[in-house]
GROMACS .gro file of C-alpha atoms in nm:
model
  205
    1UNK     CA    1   3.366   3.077  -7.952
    2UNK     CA    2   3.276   2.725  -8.096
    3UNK     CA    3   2.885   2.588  -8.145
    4UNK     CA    4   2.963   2.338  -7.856
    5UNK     CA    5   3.062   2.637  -7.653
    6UNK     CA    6   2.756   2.804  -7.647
    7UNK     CA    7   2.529   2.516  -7.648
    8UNK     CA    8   2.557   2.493  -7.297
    9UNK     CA    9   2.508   2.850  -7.174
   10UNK     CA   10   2.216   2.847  -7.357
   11UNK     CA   11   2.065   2.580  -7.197
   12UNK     CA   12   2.186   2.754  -6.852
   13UNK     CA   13   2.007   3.124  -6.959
   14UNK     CA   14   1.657   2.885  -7.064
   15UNK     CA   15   1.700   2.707  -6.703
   16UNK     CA   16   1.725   3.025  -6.546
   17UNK     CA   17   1.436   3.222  -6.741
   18UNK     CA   18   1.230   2.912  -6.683
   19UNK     CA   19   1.307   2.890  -6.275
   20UNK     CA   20   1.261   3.261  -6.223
   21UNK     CA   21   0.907   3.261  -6.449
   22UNK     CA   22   0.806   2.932  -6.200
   23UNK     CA   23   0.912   3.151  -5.890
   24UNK     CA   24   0.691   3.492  -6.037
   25UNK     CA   25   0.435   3.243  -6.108
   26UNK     CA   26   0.456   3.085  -5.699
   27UNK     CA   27   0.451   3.469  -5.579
   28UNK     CA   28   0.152   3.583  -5.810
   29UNK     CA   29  -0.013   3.242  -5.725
   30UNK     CA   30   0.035   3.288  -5.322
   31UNK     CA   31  -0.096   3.646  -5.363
   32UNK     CA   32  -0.402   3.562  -5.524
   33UNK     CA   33  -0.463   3.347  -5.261
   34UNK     CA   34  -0.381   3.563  -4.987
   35UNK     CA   35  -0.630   3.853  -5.201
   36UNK     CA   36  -0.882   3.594  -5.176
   37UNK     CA   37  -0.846   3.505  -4.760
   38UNK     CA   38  -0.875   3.858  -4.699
   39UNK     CA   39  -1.220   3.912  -4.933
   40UNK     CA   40  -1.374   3.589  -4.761
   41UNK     CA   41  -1.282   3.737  -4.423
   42UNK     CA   42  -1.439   4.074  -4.502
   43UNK     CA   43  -1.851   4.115  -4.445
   44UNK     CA   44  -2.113   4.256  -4.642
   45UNK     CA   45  -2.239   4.637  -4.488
   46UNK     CA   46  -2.622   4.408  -4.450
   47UNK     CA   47  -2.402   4.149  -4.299
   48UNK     CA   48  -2.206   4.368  -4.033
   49UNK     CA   49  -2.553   4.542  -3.934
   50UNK     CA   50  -2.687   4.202  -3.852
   51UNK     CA   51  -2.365   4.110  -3.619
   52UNK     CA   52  -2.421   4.446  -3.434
   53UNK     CA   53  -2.741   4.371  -3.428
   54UNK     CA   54  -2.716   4.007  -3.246
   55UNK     CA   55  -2.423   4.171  -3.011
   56UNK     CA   56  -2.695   4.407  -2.877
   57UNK     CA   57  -2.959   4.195  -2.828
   58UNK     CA   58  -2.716   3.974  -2.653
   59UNK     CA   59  -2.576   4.255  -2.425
   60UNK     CA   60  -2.954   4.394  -2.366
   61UNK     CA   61  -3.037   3.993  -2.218
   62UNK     CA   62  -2.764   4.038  -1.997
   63UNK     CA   63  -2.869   4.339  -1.865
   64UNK     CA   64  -3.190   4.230  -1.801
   65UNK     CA   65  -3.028   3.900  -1.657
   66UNK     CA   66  -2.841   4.144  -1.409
   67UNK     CA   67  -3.102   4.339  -1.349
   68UNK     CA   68  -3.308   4.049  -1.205
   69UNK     CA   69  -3.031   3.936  -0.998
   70UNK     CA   70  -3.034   4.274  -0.853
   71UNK     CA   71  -3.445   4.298  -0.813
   72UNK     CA   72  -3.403   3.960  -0.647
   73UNK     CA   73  -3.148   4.010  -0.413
   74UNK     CA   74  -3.271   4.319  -0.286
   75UNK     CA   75  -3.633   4.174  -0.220
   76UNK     CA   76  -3.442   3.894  -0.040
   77UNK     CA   77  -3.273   4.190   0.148
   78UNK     CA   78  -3.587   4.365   0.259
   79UNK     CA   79  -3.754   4.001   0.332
   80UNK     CA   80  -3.455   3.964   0.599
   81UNK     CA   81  -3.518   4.277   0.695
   82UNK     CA   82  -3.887   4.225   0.782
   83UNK     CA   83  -3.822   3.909   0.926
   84UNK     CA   84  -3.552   4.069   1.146
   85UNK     CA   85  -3.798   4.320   1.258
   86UNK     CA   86  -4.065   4.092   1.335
   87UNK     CA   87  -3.846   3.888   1.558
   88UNK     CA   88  -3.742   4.233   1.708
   89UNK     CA   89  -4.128   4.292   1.790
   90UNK     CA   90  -4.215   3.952   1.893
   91UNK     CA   91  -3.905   3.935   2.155
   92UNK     CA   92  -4.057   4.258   2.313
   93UNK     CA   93  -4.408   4.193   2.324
   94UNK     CA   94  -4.366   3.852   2.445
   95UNK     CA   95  -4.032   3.895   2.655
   96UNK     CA   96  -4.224   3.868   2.979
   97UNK     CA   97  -4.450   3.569   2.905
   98UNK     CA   98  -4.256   3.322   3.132
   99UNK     CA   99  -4.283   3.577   3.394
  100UNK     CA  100  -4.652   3.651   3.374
  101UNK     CA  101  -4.715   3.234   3.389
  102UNK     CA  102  -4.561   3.243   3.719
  103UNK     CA  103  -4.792   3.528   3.889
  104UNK     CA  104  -5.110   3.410   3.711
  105UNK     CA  105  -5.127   3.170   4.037
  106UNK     CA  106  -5.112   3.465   4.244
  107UNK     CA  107  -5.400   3.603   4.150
  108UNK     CA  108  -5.576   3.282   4.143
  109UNK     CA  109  -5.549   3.187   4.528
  110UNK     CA  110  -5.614   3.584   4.535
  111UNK     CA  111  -5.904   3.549   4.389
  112UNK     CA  112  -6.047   3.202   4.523
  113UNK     CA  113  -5.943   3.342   4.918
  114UNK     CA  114  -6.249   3.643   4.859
  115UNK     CA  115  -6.503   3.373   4.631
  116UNK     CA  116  -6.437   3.106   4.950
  117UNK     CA  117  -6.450   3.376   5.233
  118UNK     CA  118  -6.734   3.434   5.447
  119UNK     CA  119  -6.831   3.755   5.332
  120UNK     CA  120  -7.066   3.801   5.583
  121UNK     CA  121  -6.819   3.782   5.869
  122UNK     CA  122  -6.796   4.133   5.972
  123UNK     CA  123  -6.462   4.083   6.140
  124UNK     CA  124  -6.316   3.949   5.764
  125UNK     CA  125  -6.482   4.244   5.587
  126UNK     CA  126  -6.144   4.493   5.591
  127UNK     CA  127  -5.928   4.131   5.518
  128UNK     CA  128  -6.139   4.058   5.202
  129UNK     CA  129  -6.101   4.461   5.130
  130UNK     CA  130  -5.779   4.458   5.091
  131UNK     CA  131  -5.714   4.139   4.927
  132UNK     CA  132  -5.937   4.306   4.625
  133UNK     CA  133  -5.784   4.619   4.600
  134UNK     CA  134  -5.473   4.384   4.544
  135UNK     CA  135  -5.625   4.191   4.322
  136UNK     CA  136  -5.777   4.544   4.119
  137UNK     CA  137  -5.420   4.720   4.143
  138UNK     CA  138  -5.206   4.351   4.043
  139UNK     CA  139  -5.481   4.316   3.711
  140UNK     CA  140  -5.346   4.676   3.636
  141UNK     CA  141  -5.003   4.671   3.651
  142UNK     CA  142  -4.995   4.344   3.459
  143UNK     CA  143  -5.266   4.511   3.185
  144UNK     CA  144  -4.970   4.779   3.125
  145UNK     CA  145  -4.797   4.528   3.023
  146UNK     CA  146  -5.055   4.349   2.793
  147UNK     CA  147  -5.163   4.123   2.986
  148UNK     CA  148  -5.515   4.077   2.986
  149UNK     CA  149  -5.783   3.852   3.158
  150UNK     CA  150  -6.006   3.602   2.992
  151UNK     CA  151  -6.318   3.593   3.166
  152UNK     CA  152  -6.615   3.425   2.904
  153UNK     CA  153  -6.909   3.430   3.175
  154UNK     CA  154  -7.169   3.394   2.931
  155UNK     CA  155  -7.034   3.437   2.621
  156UNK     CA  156  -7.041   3.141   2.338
  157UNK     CA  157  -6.798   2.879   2.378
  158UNK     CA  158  -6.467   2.984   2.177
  159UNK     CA  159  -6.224   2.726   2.192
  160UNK     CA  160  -5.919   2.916   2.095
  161UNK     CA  161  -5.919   3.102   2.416
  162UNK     CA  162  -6.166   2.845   2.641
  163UNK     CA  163  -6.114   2.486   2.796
  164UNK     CA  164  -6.423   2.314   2.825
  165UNK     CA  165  -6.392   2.132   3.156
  166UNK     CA  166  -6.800   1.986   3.190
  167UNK     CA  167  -7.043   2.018   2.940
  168UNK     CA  168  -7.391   2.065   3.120
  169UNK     CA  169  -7.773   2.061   2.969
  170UNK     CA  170  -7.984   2.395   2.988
  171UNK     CA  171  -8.264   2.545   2.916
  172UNK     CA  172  -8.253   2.861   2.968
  173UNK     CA  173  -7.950   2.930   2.731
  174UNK     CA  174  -7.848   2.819   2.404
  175UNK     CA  175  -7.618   2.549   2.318
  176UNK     CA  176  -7.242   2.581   2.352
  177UNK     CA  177  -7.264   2.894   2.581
  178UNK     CA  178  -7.019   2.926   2.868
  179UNK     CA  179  -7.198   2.915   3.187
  180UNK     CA  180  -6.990   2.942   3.460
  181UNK     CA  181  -6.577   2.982   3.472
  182UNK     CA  182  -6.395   2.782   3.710
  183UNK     CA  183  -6.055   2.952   3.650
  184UNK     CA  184  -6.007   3.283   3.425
  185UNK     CA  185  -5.798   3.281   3.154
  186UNK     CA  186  -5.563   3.516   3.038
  187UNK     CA  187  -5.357   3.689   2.729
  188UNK     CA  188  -5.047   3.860   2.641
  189UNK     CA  189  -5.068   4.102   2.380
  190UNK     CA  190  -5.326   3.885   2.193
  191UNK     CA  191  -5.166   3.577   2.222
  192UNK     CA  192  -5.293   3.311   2.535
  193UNK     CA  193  -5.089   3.264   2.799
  194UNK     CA  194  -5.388   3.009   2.959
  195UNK     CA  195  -5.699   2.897   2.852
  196UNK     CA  196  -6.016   2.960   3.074
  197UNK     CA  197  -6.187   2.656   3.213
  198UNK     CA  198  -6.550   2.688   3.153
  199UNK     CA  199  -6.876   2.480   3.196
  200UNK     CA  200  -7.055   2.507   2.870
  201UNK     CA  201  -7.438   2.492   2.790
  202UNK     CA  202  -7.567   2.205   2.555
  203UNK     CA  203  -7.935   2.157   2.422
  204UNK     CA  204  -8.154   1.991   2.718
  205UNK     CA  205  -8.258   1.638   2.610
   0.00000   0.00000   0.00000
């Protein structure tokens, strides 16, 4: 084989050597940098203690968020509850307030028939009987009920359960004491139903 010959088959065999040591080179190249991805990705022991560490604390806030929620919710729950109840109570003890309105007349002109009568009339004396057992036995069925009767004949002036109607100057009681009631007054359980009028006392000038 002639020197011209082999010239170029050399030159082929160096091309090759030289493309296959550029592709070894690429591979150990893309390694290295694959070696070094995975090193930056992995954590330090100290540094993997602190990440558990802040995924606790984390987890432990929203338990204690939740756990609020559910302390809140269920003191909502009983609130409704005791609210429910309440309206339960009120609707029965004051059910029959409308009702008792309409007989407190009743025992008004009951009343004012026996203080307007002429008690000395002998021939009215079984009348004026009866109308005040009515008016005893009527007061006691209604006070089964809870209704009561304000009658402030002198007591001091209280003007959550009186009416002042006439305001009149005395001396022989103190100021701002009720002196005479011109209509009674009455309550249901505690609350007023009506006011009594009154005539109250003031300082004598």
């Amino acid at each position: 084989m002639s020197e011209q010959t082999k010239a170029p088959e050399q030159e082929l065999e160096q091309e090759q050597t030289q493309a296959e040591a550029e592709v070894v080179e690429a591979q150990a190249e893309q390694q290295t940098q694959e070696e070094q991805a995975e090193n930056a990705g992995e954590l330090s022991p100290e540094e993997e203690i602190a990440g558990l560490y802040a995924e606790l604390e984390a987890a432990k806030q929203t338990i204690d968020s939740q756990k609020d929620s559910v302390v809140r919710a269920a003191a909502e729950l009983e609130n409704v509850r005791r609210r429910a109840a309440q309206d339960v109570e009120k609707a029965h003890k004051f059910a029959l307030e409308k009702f008792s309105n309409e007989l407190l007349p009743v025992i008004d002109n009951l009343e004012r028939a026996i203080e307007f009568s002429d008690k000395e009339n002998e021939t009215l004396k079984p009348v004026l009987e009866g109308i005040d057992m009515t008016i005893k036995t009527f007061a006691d069925a209604l006070a089964k009920f809870g209704v009561e009767a304000v009658n402030p004949q002198g007591e001091t002036f209280n003007p959550e359960l009186h009416q002042a109607m006439s305001i009149q100057p005395s001396n022989d009681v103190s100021p701002n004491t009720v002196l005479a009631v011109m209509q009674k007054g009455y309550t249901l359980n505690g609350r007023l139903l009506r006011p009594a009028m009154v005539m109250v006392s003031k300082a004598a000038e």
